[in-house]
Amino acid sequence: MTTEPNLRPDCGNCFALCCTALGFTRSADFAIDKPAASPCPSLGVDFSCTIHQRLRPRGFTGCTVFDCFGAGQLVSQHTFGGTSWRERPASAPGMFAVFKIVKQLHEMLWYLDEARQRTFDPDLATAAASLAQHVADTARGDATTVLEADVETLHGQVRNLLMEVSEELRASYGADERHVPDGGLQPGADLMGARLANLSLCGVDLRGSYLIGAKLTGSDLSAADLLGADLRGAELSGADLSAALYLTQPQINAAEGNSRTLLPPRLHRPDHWGDSVPDSDSGPNPDSAPN
Ligand code: SF4
């Protein structure tokens, strides 16, 4: 039995692996091109970000959204024993490769933990716990164990279990789809900019949907499956997401909300949220269409 994995980032114990291992293309979220496996020009010698307080105005919104699910400190301190890629440059390629995999494994653990806690089916809870143990053991293995992990198979097993729990929990809800544009509330739906304010969206399956800039102000998303939904710029002021399914901190960080937005207990309110975004809306617009 391994110790409980820490799924929250601890940047003070990480060798800035997100700022080095990952590559970024210049976009609205990241102001420069940065190749993978190279330190960002804004990275300080102590592995801190030299523009941390100005990331959004400088065009690095993506950095304020990112979350490694605790992979960074595990790889830095456990897998590589606290010796950084600066101290031992030869370790850099392996460390960066391991980080990318452990991040995926820790994200799986985040979802499995929720599935285990929310299902009413004891068999599903046991299956989630067992799979989580296997994933956690893999993540805490040595570099070779991590690099040889069959991540694709694990993804499939996790996905199937999450879907089973989602179907179970959503079964008792009926969503209000009367005011939803063509394309509807379904997995992978294109709902960019859609007006979905002040609706009961309980139990809808919006996994993988595009909710970029969607107006969800004041809506109830209890038991709505939001696995992988793109919530960039979505307006969540006054929305109830306290019992939404498979919501992560990066999704919330990318959205807009206010002090009346209700979040699941595991998530925290992003620093950039204030009360400046009103939570009143003229209500759903039957004639509206997504972008
Ligand atoms: S801008 Fe700062 S937080 Fe973003 S990648 Fe560069 S060093 Fe890291």
PDB file of N, CA, C and O in Angstrom, residues 38-81:
ATOM      1  N   SER A  38      12.882  22.769 -22.920  1.00  0.00           N
ATOM      2  CA  SER A  38      13.756  23.952 -22.811  1.00  0.00           C
ATOM      3  C   SER A  38      13.130  24.901 -21.794  1.00  0.00           C
ATOM      4  O   SER A  38      11.911  25.036 -21.740  1.00  0.00           O
ATOM      5  N   PRO A  39      13.976  25.548 -20.975  1.00  0.00           N
ATOM      6  CA  PRO A  39      13.413  26.450 -19.969  1.00  0.00           C
ATOM      7  C   PRO A  39      12.792  27.692 -20.603  1.00  0.00           C
ATOM      8  O   PRO A  39      13.328  28.230 -21.563  1.00  0.00           O
ATOM      9  N   CYS A  40      11.674  28.109 -20.056  1.00  0.00           N
ATOM     10  CA  CYS A  40      11.042  29.349 -20.494  1.00  0.00           C
ATOM     11  C   CYS A  40      11.991  30.512 -20.193  1.00  0.00           C
ATOM     12  O   CYS A  40      12.645  30.532 -19.141  1.00  0.00           O
ATOM     13  N   PRO A  41      12.088  31.515 -21.063  1.00  0.00           N
ATOM     14  CA  PRO A  41      12.984  32.655 -20.808  1.00  0.00           C
ATOM     15  C   PRO A  41      12.652  33.403 -19.520  1.00  0.00           C
ATOM     16  O   PRO A  41      13.523  34.091 -18.969  1.00  0.00           O
ATOM     17  N   SER A  42      11.427  33.267 -19.021  1.00  0.00           N
ATOM     18  CA  SER A  42      11.040  33.976 -17.798  1.00  0.00           C
ATOM     19  C   SER A  42      11.303  33.165 -16.527  1.00  0.00           C
ATOM     20  O   SER A  42      10.943  33.593 -15.431  1.00  0.00           O
ATOM     21  N   LEU A  43      11.910  32.008 -16.693  1.00  0.00           N
ATOM     22  CA  LEU A  43      12.178  31.163 -15.511  1.00  0.00           C
ATOM     23  C   LEU A  43      13.398  31.677 -14.759  1.00  0.00           C
ATOM     24  O   LEU A  43      14.458  31.914 -15.355  1.00  0.00           O
ATOM     25  N   GLY A  44      13.249  31.861 -13.443  1.00  0.00           N
ATOM     26  CA  GLY A  44      14.358  32.333 -12.620  1.00  0.00           C
ATOM     27  C   GLY A  44      15.303  31.203 -12.237  1.00  0.00           C
ATOM     28  O   GLY A  44      14.991  30.022 -12.398  1.00  0.00           O
ATOM     29  N   VAL A  45      16.448  31.589 -11.677  1.00  0.00           N
ATOM     30  CA  VAL A  45      17.451  30.579 -11.295  1.00  0.00           C
ATOM     31  C   VAL A  45      16.960  29.694 -10.155  1.00  0.00           C
ATOM     32  O   VAL A  45      17.431  28.579  -9.967  1.00  0.00           O
ATOM     33  N   ASP A  46      15.996  30.214  -9.383  1.00  0.00           N
ATOM     34  CA  ASP A  46      15.471  29.431  -8.264  1.00  0.00           C
ATOM     35  C   ASP A  46      14.199  28.658  -8.661  1.00  0.00           C
ATOM     36  O   ASP A  46      13.445  28.214  -7.811  1.00  0.00           O
ATOM     37  N   PHE A  47      13.962  28.521  -9.951  1.00  0.00           N
ATOM     38  CA  PHE A  47      12.814  27.797 -10.503  1.00  0.00           C
ATOM     39  C   PHE A  47      11.482  28.522 -10.290  1.00  0.00           C
ATOM     40  O   PHE A  47      10.423  27.922 -10.402  1.00  0.00           O
ATOM     41  N   SER A  48      11.550  29.793  -9.954  1.00  0.00           N
ATOM     42  CA  SER A  48      10.303  30.557  -9.848  1.00  0.00           C
ATOM     43  C   SER A  48      10.124  31.369 -11.130  1.00  0.00           C
ATOM     44  O   SER A  48      11.067  31.569 -11.905  1.00  0.00           O
ATOM     45  N   CYS A  49       8.907  31.826 -11.334  1.00  0.00           N
ATOM     46  CA  CYS A  49       8.592  32.614 -12.523  1.00  0.00           C
ATOM     47  C   CYS A  49       8.861  34.096 -12.227  1.00  0.00           C
ATOM     48  O   CYS A  49       8.304  34.645 -11.272  1.00  0.00           O
ATOM     49  N   THR A  50       9.677  34.726 -13.036  1.00  0.00           N
ATOM     50  CA  THR A  50      10.048  36.116 -12.772  1.00  0.00           C
ATOM     51  C   THR A  50       8.935  37.103 -13.117  1.00  0.00           C
ATOM     52  O   THR A  50       9.022  38.278 -12.777  1.00  0.00           O
ATOM     53  N   ILE A  51       7.883  36.625 -13.811  1.00  0.00           N
ATOM     54  CA  ILE A  51       6.766  37.524 -14.132  1.00  0.00           C
ATOM     55  C   ILE A  51       5.461  37.007 -13.519  1.00  0.00           C
ATOM     56  O   ILE A  51       4.374  37.286 -14.020  1.00  0.00           O
ATOM     57  N   HIS A  52       5.613  36.283 -12.429  1.00  0.00           N
ATOM     58  CA  HIS A  52       4.464  35.608 -11.821  1.00  0.00           C
ATOM     59  C   HIS A  52       3.273  36.548 -11.565  1.00  0.00           C
ATOM     60  O   HIS A  52       2.124  36.183 -11.783  1.00  0.00           O
ATOM     61  N   GLN A  53       3.575  37.764 -11.090  1.00  0.00           N
ATOM     62  CA  GLN A  53       2.489  38.695 -10.746  1.00  0.00           C
ATOM     63  C   GLN A  53       1.871  39.358 -11.975  1.00  0.00           C
ATOM     64  O   GLN A  53       0.855  40.033 -11.870  1.00  0.00           O
ATOM     65  N   ARG A  54       2.507  39.194 -13.145  1.00  0.00           N
ATOM     66  CA  ARG A  54       2.031  39.905 -14.342  1.00  0.00           C
ATOM     67  C   ARG A  54       1.715  38.952 -15.479  1.00  0.00           C
ATOM     68  O   ARG A  54       1.736  39.342 -16.651  1.00  0.00           O
ATOM     69  N   LEU A  55       1.440  37.716 -15.169  1.00  0.00           N
ATOM     70  CA  LEU A  55       1.277  36.722 -16.232  1.00  0.00           C
ATOM     71  C   LEU A  55       0.132  37.071 -17.185  1.00  0.00           C
ATOM     72  O   LEU A  55       0.293  37.024 -18.406  1.00  0.00           O
ATOM     73  N   ARG A  56      -1.015  37.423 -16.638  1.00  0.00           N
ATOM     74  CA  ARG A  56      -2.170  37.706 -17.519  1.00  0.00           C
ATOM     75  C   ARG A  56      -1.942  38.943 -18.381  1.00  0.00           C
ATOM     76  O   ARG A  56      -2.110  38.867 -19.604  1.00  0.00           O
ATOM     77  N   PRO A  57      -1.552  40.086 -17.790  1.00  0.00           N
ATOM     78  CA  PRO A  57      -1.325  41.239 -18.664  1.00  0.00           C
ATOM     79  C   PRO A  57      -0.192  41.048 -19.663  1.00  0.00           C
ATOM     80  O   PRO A  57      -0.181  41.669 -20.712  1.00  0.00           O
ATOM     81  N   ARG A  58       0.733  40.140 -19.376  1.00  0.00           N
ATOM     82  CA  ARG A  58       1.846  39.922 -20.308  1.00  0.00           C
ATOM     83  C   ARG A  58       1.509  38.866 -21.371  1.00  0.00           C
ATOM     84  O   ARG A  58       2.348  38.517 -22.202  1.00  0.00           O
ATOM     85  N   GLY A  59       0.287  38.327 -21.324  1.00  0.00           N
ATOM     86  CA  GLY A  59      -0.119  37.380 -22.369  1.00  0.00           C
ATOM     87  C   GLY A  59       0.164  35.927 -22.053  1.00  0.00           C
ATOM     88  O   GLY A  59       0.218  35.096 -22.963  1.00  0.00           O
ATOM     89  N   PHE A  60       0.324  35.606 -20.767  1.00  0.00           N
ATOM     90  CA  PHE A  60       0.601  34.226 -20.369  1.00  0.00           C
ATOM     91  C   PHE A  60      -0.532  33.655 -19.513  1.00  0.00           C
ATOM     92  O   PHE A  60      -0.298  33.031 -18.481  1.00  0.00           O
ATOM     93  N   THR A  61      -1.754  33.892 -19.965  1.00  0.00           N
ATOM     94  CA  THR A  61      -2.917  33.391 -19.224  1.00  0.00           C
ATOM     95  C   THR A  61      -2.843  31.878 -19.010  1.00  0.00           C
ATOM     96  O   THR A  61      -3.239  31.357 -17.971  1.00  0.00           O
ATOM     97  N   GLY A  62      -2.316  31.189 -20.013  1.00  0.00           N
ATOM     98  CA  GLY A  62      -2.235  29.727 -19.911  1.00  0.00           C
ATOM     99  C   GLY A  62      -1.462  29.266 -18.689  1.00  0.00           C
ATOM    100  O   GLY A  62      -1.766  28.215 -18.114  1.00  0.00           O
ATOM    101  N   CYS A  63      -0.479  30.037 -18.282  1.00  0.00           N
ATOM    102  CA  CYS A  63       0.320  29.664 -17.101  1.00  0.00           C
ATOM    103  C   CYS A  63      -0.504  29.773 -15.821  1.00  0.00           C
ATOM    104  O   CYS A  63      -0.244  29.060 -14.847  1.00  0.00           O
ATOM    105  N   THR A  64      -1.478  30.672 -15.805  1.00  0.00           N
ATOM    106  CA  THR A  64      -2.305  30.831 -14.609  1.00  0.00           C
ATOM    107  C   THR A  64      -3.410  29.774 -14.558  1.00  0.00           C
ATOM    108  O   THR A  64      -4.076  29.615 -13.543  1.00  0.00           O
ATOM    109  N   VAL A  65      -3.595  29.085 -15.664  1.00  0.00           N
ATOM    110  CA  VAL A  65      -4.645  28.064 -15.753  1.00  0.00           C
ATOM    111  C   VAL A  65      -4.093  26.679 -15.461  1.00  0.00           C
ATOM    112  O   VAL A  65      -4.768  25.814 -14.919  1.00  0.00           O
ATOM    113  N   PHE A  66      -2.831  26.481 -15.790  1.00  0.00           N
ATOM    114  CA  PHE A  66      -2.219  25.147 -15.750  1.00  0.00           C
ATOM    115  C   PHE A  66      -2.208  24.549 -14.343  1.00  0.00           C
ATOM    116  O   PHE A  66      -2.066  25.250 -13.348  1.00  0.00           O
ATOM    117  N   ASP A  67      -2.326  23.241 -14.285  1.00  0.00           N
ATOM    118  CA  ASP A  67      -2.267  22.507 -13.017  1.00  0.00           C
ATOM    119  C   ASP A  67      -1.666  21.137 -13.328  1.00  0.00           C
ATOM    120  O   ASP A  67      -2.137  20.448 -14.231  1.00  0.00           O
ATOM    121  N   CYS A  68      -0.626  20.761 -12.594  1.00  0.00           N
ATOM    122  CA  CYS A  68       0.041  19.477 -12.886  1.00  0.00           C
ATOM    123  C   CYS A  68      -0.520  18.339 -12.049  1.00  0.00           C
ATOM    124  O   CYS A  68      -0.005  17.225 -12.112  1.00  0.00           O
ATOM    125  N   PHE A  69      -1.515  18.588 -11.235  1.00  0.00           N
ATOM    126  CA  PHE A  69      -2.118  17.573 -10.354  1.00  0.00           C
ATOM    127  C   PHE A  69      -1.064  16.935  -9.438  1.00  0.00           C
ATOM    128  O   PHE A  69      -1.141  15.749  -9.116  1.00  0.00           O
ATOM    129  N   GLY A  70      -0.085  17.733  -9.059  1.00  0.00           N
ATOM    130  CA  GLY A  70       0.908  17.237  -8.098  1.00  0.00           C
ATOM    131  C   GLY A  70       2.007  16.389  -8.718  1.00  0.00           C
ATOM    132  O   GLY A  70       2.826  15.817  -7.993  1.00  0.00           O
ATOM    133  N   ALA A  71       2.046  16.335 -10.044  1.00  0.00           N
ATOM    134  CA  ALA A  71       3.077  15.509 -10.696  1.00  0.00           C
ATOM    135  C   ALA A  71       4.467  16.123 -10.530  1.00  0.00           C
ATOM    136  O   ALA A  71       5.454  15.402 -10.376  1.00  0.00           O
ATOM    137  N   GLY A  72       4.545  17.456 -10.558  1.00  0.00           N
ATOM    138  CA  GLY A  72       5.848  18.129 -10.563  1.00  0.00           C
ATOM    139  C   GLY A  72       6.690  17.796  -9.355  1.00  0.00           C
ATOM    140  O   GLY A  72       7.870  17.418  -9.484  1.00  0.00           O
ATOM    141  N   GLN A  73       6.091  17.909  -8.174  1.00  0.00           N
ATOM    142  CA  GLN A  73       6.902  17.651  -6.971  1.00  0.00           C
ATOM    143  C   GLN A  73       7.211  16.170  -6.796  1.00  0.00           C
ATOM    144  O   GLN A  73       8.260  15.804  -6.258  1.00  0.00           O
ATOM    145  N   LEU A  74       6.321  15.310  -7.262  1.00  0.00           N
ATOM    146  CA  LEU A  74       6.591  13.871  -7.139  1.00  0.00           C
ATOM    147  C   LEU A  74       7.806  13.490  -7.988  1.00  0.00           C
ATOM    148  O   LEU A  74       8.718  12.791  -7.525  1.00  0.00           O
ATOM    149  N   VAL A  75       7.812  13.964  -9.222  1.00  0.00           N
ATOM    150  CA  VAL A  75       8.918  13.624 -10.121  1.00  0.00           C
ATOM    151  C   VAL A  75      10.218  14.268  -9.625  1.00  0.00           C
ATOM    152  O   VAL A  75      11.281  13.631  -9.619  1.00  0.00           O
ATOM    153  N   SER A  76      10.124  15.526  -9.192  1.00  0.00           N
ATOM    154  CA  SER A  76      11.333  16.233  -8.756  1.00  0.00           C
ATOM    155  C   SER A  76      11.934  15.608  -7.495  1.00  0.00           C
ATOM    156  O   SER A  76      13.139  15.345  -7.429  1.00  0.00           O
ATOM    157  N   GLN A  77      11.084  15.383  -6.508  1.00  0.00           N
ATOM    158  CA  GLN A  77      11.608  14.977  -5.198  1.00  0.00           C
ATOM    159  C   GLN A  77      11.665  13.468  -4.992  1.00  0.00           C
ATOM    160  O   GLN A  77      12.537  12.969  -4.276  1.00  0.00           O
ATOM    161  N   HIS A  78      10.731  12.747  -5.598  1.00  0.00           N
ATOM    162  CA  HIS A  78      10.687  11.292  -5.380  1.00  0.00           C
ATOM    163  C   HIS A  78      11.416  10.550  -6.497  1.00  0.00           C
ATOM    164  O   HIS A  78      12.429   9.897  -6.264  1.00  0.00           O
ATOM    165  N   THR A  79      10.936  10.694  -7.728  1.00  0.00           N
ATOM    166  CA  THR A  79      11.513   9.906  -8.826  1.00  0.00           C
ATOM    167  C   THR A  79      12.977  10.264  -9.046  1.00  0.00           C
ATOM    168  O   THR A  79      13.812   9.389  -9.294  1.00  0.00           O
ATOM    169  N   PHE A  80      13.295  11.553  -8.980  1.00  0.00           N
ATOM    170  CA  PHE A  80      14.670  11.985  -9.245  1.00  0.00           C
ATOM    171  C   PHE A  80      15.394  12.460  -7.977  1.00  0.00           C
ATOM    172  O   PHE A  80      16.429  13.125  -8.051  1.00  0.00           O
ATOM    173  N   GLY A  81      14.845  12.123  -6.832  1.00  0.00           N
ATOM    174  CA  GLY A  81      15.574  12.259  -5.567  1.00  0.00           C
ATOM    175  C   GLY A  81      15.992  13.651  -5.167  1.00  0.00           C
ATOM    176  O   GLY A  81      16.935  13.830  -4.389  1.00  0.00           O
TER     177      GLY A  81
END
